PDB file of C-alpha atoms and ligand atoms in Angstrom:
ATOM      1  CA  MET W 313     -14.400 -64.127 151.053  1.00  0.00           C
ATOM      2  CA  SER W 314     -12.103 -61.781 152.929  1.00  0.00           C
ATOM      3  CA  LYS W 315      -9.712 -59.629 151.003  1.00  0.00           C
ATOM      4  CA  ILE W 316      -5.968 -59.531 151.701  1.00  0.00           C
ATOM      5  CA  LYS W 317      -5.155 -56.083 153.054  1.00  0.00           C
ATOM      6  CA  ARG W 318      -1.416 -56.234 153.521  1.00  0.00           C
ATOM      7  CA  HIS W 319       1.524 -58.183 152.207  1.00  0.00           C
ATOM      8  CA  ILE W 320       4.975 -58.675 153.580  1.00  0.00           C
ATOM      9  CA  PHE W 321       7.275 -59.827 150.819  1.00  0.00           C
ATOM     10  CA  VAL W 322      10.228 -61.744 152.216  1.00  0.00           C
ATOM     11  CA  CYS W 323      13.301 -62.270 150.052  1.00  0.00           C
ATOM     12  CA  GLU W 324      14.301 -65.920 149.870  1.00  0.00           C
ATOM     13  CA  ASN W 325      16.742 -65.519 147.004  1.00  0.00           C
ATOM     14  CA  ILE W 326      19.655 -67.954 146.936  1.00  0.00           C
ATOM     15  CA  ARG W 327      22.588 -67.184 144.687  1.00  0.00           C
ATOM     16  CA  ASP W 328      25.194 -69.655 143.616  1.00  0.00           C
ATOM     17  CA  LYS W 329      27.957 -69.924 146.219  1.00  0.00           C
ATOM     18  CA  SER W 330      30.462 -68.618 143.679  1.00  0.00           C
ATOM     19  CA  ASN W 331      28.583 -65.288 143.579  1.00  0.00           C
ATOM     20  CA  SER W 332      30.151 -62.738 145.919  1.00  0.00           C
ATOM     21  CA  LYS W 333      26.834 -60.934 146.580  1.00  0.00           C
ATOM     22  CA  GLN W 334      25.023 -62.116 149.663  1.00  0.00           C
ATOM     23  CA  SER W 335      21.660 -63.865 149.413  1.00  0.00           C
ATOM     24  CA  CYS W 336      18.804 -63.401 151.862  1.00  0.00           C
ATOM     25  CA  GLY W 337      17.867 -67.062 151.529  1.00  0.00           C
ATOM     26  CA  ARG W 338      21.257 -68.047 152.978  1.00  0.00           C
ATOM     27  CA  LEU W 339      20.998 -65.495 155.794  1.00  0.00           C
ATOM     28  CA  GLY W 340      17.698 -66.594 157.321  1.00  0.00           C
ATOM     29  CA  GLY W 341      15.106 -65.238 154.885  1.00  0.00           C
ATOM     30  CA  ILE W 342      13.477 -68.648 154.427  1.00  0.00           C
ATOM     31  CA  GLU W 343      13.180 -69.245 158.175  1.00  0.00           C
ATOM     32  CA  ASN W 344      11.920 -65.685 158.696  1.00  0.00           C
ATOM     33  CA  ARG W 345       9.041 -66.229 156.285  1.00  0.00           C
ATOM     34  CA  GLU W 346       8.183 -69.606 157.820  1.00  0.00           C
ATOM     35  CA  GLU W 347       7.938 -67.945 161.239  1.00  0.00           C
ATOM     36  CA  LEU W 348       5.862 -65.066 159.848  1.00  0.00           C
ATOM     37  CA  LYS W 349       3.436 -67.533 158.257  1.00  0.00           C
ATOM     38  CA  ARG W 350       3.267 -69.643 161.397  1.00  0.00           C
ATOM     39  CA  ARG W 351       2.543 -66.693 163.699  1.00  0.00           C
ATOM     40  CA  LEU W 352       0.055 -65.046 161.326  1.00  0.00           C
ATOM     41  CA  ARG W 353      -1.859 -68.340 161.213  1.00  0.00           C
ATOM     42  CA  GLU W 354      -1.640 -68.717 164.989  1.00  0.00           C
ATOM     43  CA  LEU W 355      -2.951 -65.179 165.511  1.00  0.00           C
ATOM     44  CA  GLY W 356      -5.794 -65.728 163.038  1.00  0.00           C
ATOM     45  CA  LEU W 357      -4.461 -63.014 160.724  1.00  0.00           C
ATOM     46  CA  SER W 358      -3.441 -65.041 157.702  1.00  0.00           C
ATOM     47  CA  LYS W 359      -6.658 -64.292 155.778  1.00  0.00           C
ATOM     48  CA  ASN W 360      -5.916 -60.557 155.766  1.00  0.00           C
ATOM     49  CA  ILE W 361      -2.126 -60.423 155.927  1.00  0.00           C
ATOM     50  CA  ARG W 362       0.089 -62.538 153.698  1.00  0.00           C
ATOM     51  CA  ALA W 363       3.773 -63.350 154.031  1.00  0.00           C
ATOM     52  CA  ASN W 364       4.807 -63.881 150.431  1.00  0.00           C
ATOM     53  CA  LYS W 365       8.007 -65.395 149.138  1.00  0.00           C
ATOM     54  CA  SER W 366      10.024 -63.004 147.043  1.00  0.00           C
ATOM     55  CA  GLY W 367      13.047 -63.185 144.818  1.00  0.00           C
ATOM     56  CA  CYS W 368      15.797 -60.585 145.092  1.00  0.00           C
ATOM     57  CA  LEU W 369      14.396 -57.219 146.111  1.00  0.00           C
ATOM     58  CA  GLY W 370      17.595 -55.390 145.194  1.00  0.00           C
ATOM     59  CA  ALA W 371      18.705 -54.516 148.721  1.00  0.00           C
ATOM     60  CA  CYS W 372      20.961 -57.557 149.156  1.00  0.00           C
ATOM     61  CA  HIS W 373      23.593 -55.940 151.378  1.00  0.00           C
ATOM     62  CA  HIS W 374      20.823 -55.286 153.959  1.00  0.00           C
ATOM     63  CA  GLY W 375      19.784 -58.939 153.976  1.00  0.00           C
ATOM     64  CA  PRO W 376      17.735 -60.662 155.021  1.00  0.00           C
ATOM     65  CA  VAL W 377      15.231 -58.163 153.652  1.00  0.00           C
ATOM     66  CA  ALA W 378      11.436 -57.813 153.650  1.00  0.00           C
ATOM     67  CA  VAL W 379       9.041 -55.113 152.472  1.00  0.00           C
ATOM     68  CA  VAL W 380       5.510 -54.381 153.691  1.00  0.00           C
ATOM     69  CA  TYR W 381       2.860 -53.202 151.237  1.00  0.00           C
ATOM     70  CA  PRO W 382       0.822 -51.130 150.630  1.00  0.00           C
ATOM     71  CA  GLU W 383       2.946 -48.869 152.869  1.00  0.00           C
ATOM     72  CA  GLY W 384       6.248 -49.730 151.195  1.00  0.00           C
ATOM     73  CA  ARG W 385       8.198 -50.091 154.435  1.00  0.00           C
ATOM     74  CA  TRP W 386      11.542 -51.811 154.005  1.00  0.00           C
ATOM     75  CA  TYR W 387      13.257 -53.834 156.703  1.00  0.00           C
ATOM     76  CA  GLY W 388      16.738 -55.325 156.747  1.00  0.00           C
ATOM     77  CA  GLU W 389      19.016 -57.558 158.769  1.00  0.00           C
ATOM     78  CA  ILE W 390      15.925 -59.299 160.090  1.00  0.00           C
ATOM     79  CA  GLU W 391      16.554 -62.069 162.564  1.00  0.00           C
ATOM     80  CA  LEU W 392      14.114 -64.712 163.720  1.00  0.00           C
ATOM     81  CA  ASP W 393      13.756 -62.895 167.043  1.00  0.00           C
ATOM     82  CA  ASP W 394      12.562 -59.762 165.183  1.00  0.00           C
ATOM     83  CA  ILE W 395       9.533 -61.427 163.588  1.00  0.00           C
ATOM     84  CA  GLU W 396       7.183 -60.949 166.541  1.00  0.00           C
ATOM     85  CA  GLU W 397       7.994 -57.223 166.719  1.00  0.00           C
ATOM     86  CA  ILE W 398       7.359 -56.823 162.982  1.00  0.00           C
ATOM     87  CA  ILE W 399       4.011 -58.581 163.366  1.00  0.00           C
ATOM     88  CA  GLN W 400       2.906 -56.691 166.467  1.00  0.00           C
ATOM     89  CA  LYS W 401       4.145 -53.221 165.536  1.00  0.00           C
ATOM     90  CA  ASP W 402       3.916 -53.054 161.793  1.00  0.00           C
ATOM     91  CA  LEU W 403       1.456 -55.662 160.579  1.00  0.00           C
ATOM     92  CA  ILE W 404      -1.032 -55.240 163.416  1.00  0.00           C
ATOM     93  CA  ASN W 405      -0.558 -51.661 164.669  1.00  0.00           C
ATOM     94  CA  ASN W 406       0.723 -50.057 161.444  1.00  0.00           C
ATOM     95  CA  GLU W 407       3.825 -48.600 163.122  1.00  0.00           C
ATOM     96  CA  VAL W 408       7.320 -48.614 161.654  1.00  0.00           C
ATOM     97  CA  VAL W 409       9.885 -50.845 163.361  1.00  0.00           C
ATOM     98  CA  LYS W 410      12.494 -48.104 163.291  1.00  0.00           C
ATOM     99  CA  ARG W 411      15.485 -50.146 164.341  1.00  0.00           C
ATOM    100  CA  LEU W 412      15.074 -52.489 161.335  1.00  0.00           C
ATOM    101  CA  GLU W 413      14.027 -49.912 158.767  1.00  0.00           C
ATOM    102  CA  ILE W 414      16.185 -49.513 155.655  1.00  0.00           C
ATOM    103  CA  GLU W 415      16.472 -45.790 155.171  1.00  0.00           C
ATOM    104  CA  ASP W 416      18.989 -45.492 152.335  1.00  0.00           C
ATOM    105  CA  ASP W 417      18.186 -45.997 148.672  1.00  0.00           C
ATOM    106  CA  TYR W 418      20.157 -49.286 148.746  1.00  0.00           C
TER     107      TYR W 418
HETATM  108  S1  FES X 819      19.092 -61.354 147.728  1.00  0.00           S
HETATM  109 FE1  FES X 819      17.583 -60.516 149.059  1.00  0.00          FE
HETATM  110  S2  FES X 819      17.383 -58.473 148.400  1.00  0.00           S
HETATM  111 FE2  FES X 819      18.799 -59.352 146.993  1.00  0.00          FE
END
């Protein structure tokens, strides 16, 4: 059995519409994780790298948000078109995707 080496936790939180805080799940977080899972499977990487569903990660105003562990790299305002770059640069080559990185303490 192969061991999972890395996780990308993708916020899919959906708040009630009456809540003024934004929710990653309404901004594309669900679709982002679906695409991550699809591409990781397609590339044969899904045994070692998992795209896990997450609740609120506390960085809502940067949404949609994801965090890569064990490195603890945070990404925000992720669009569907960014998924391939996250996979290729971060998940495969262990490089930060600078333009999506959340640098403040949110
Ligand atoms: S709703 Fe996604 S980080 Fe809070």
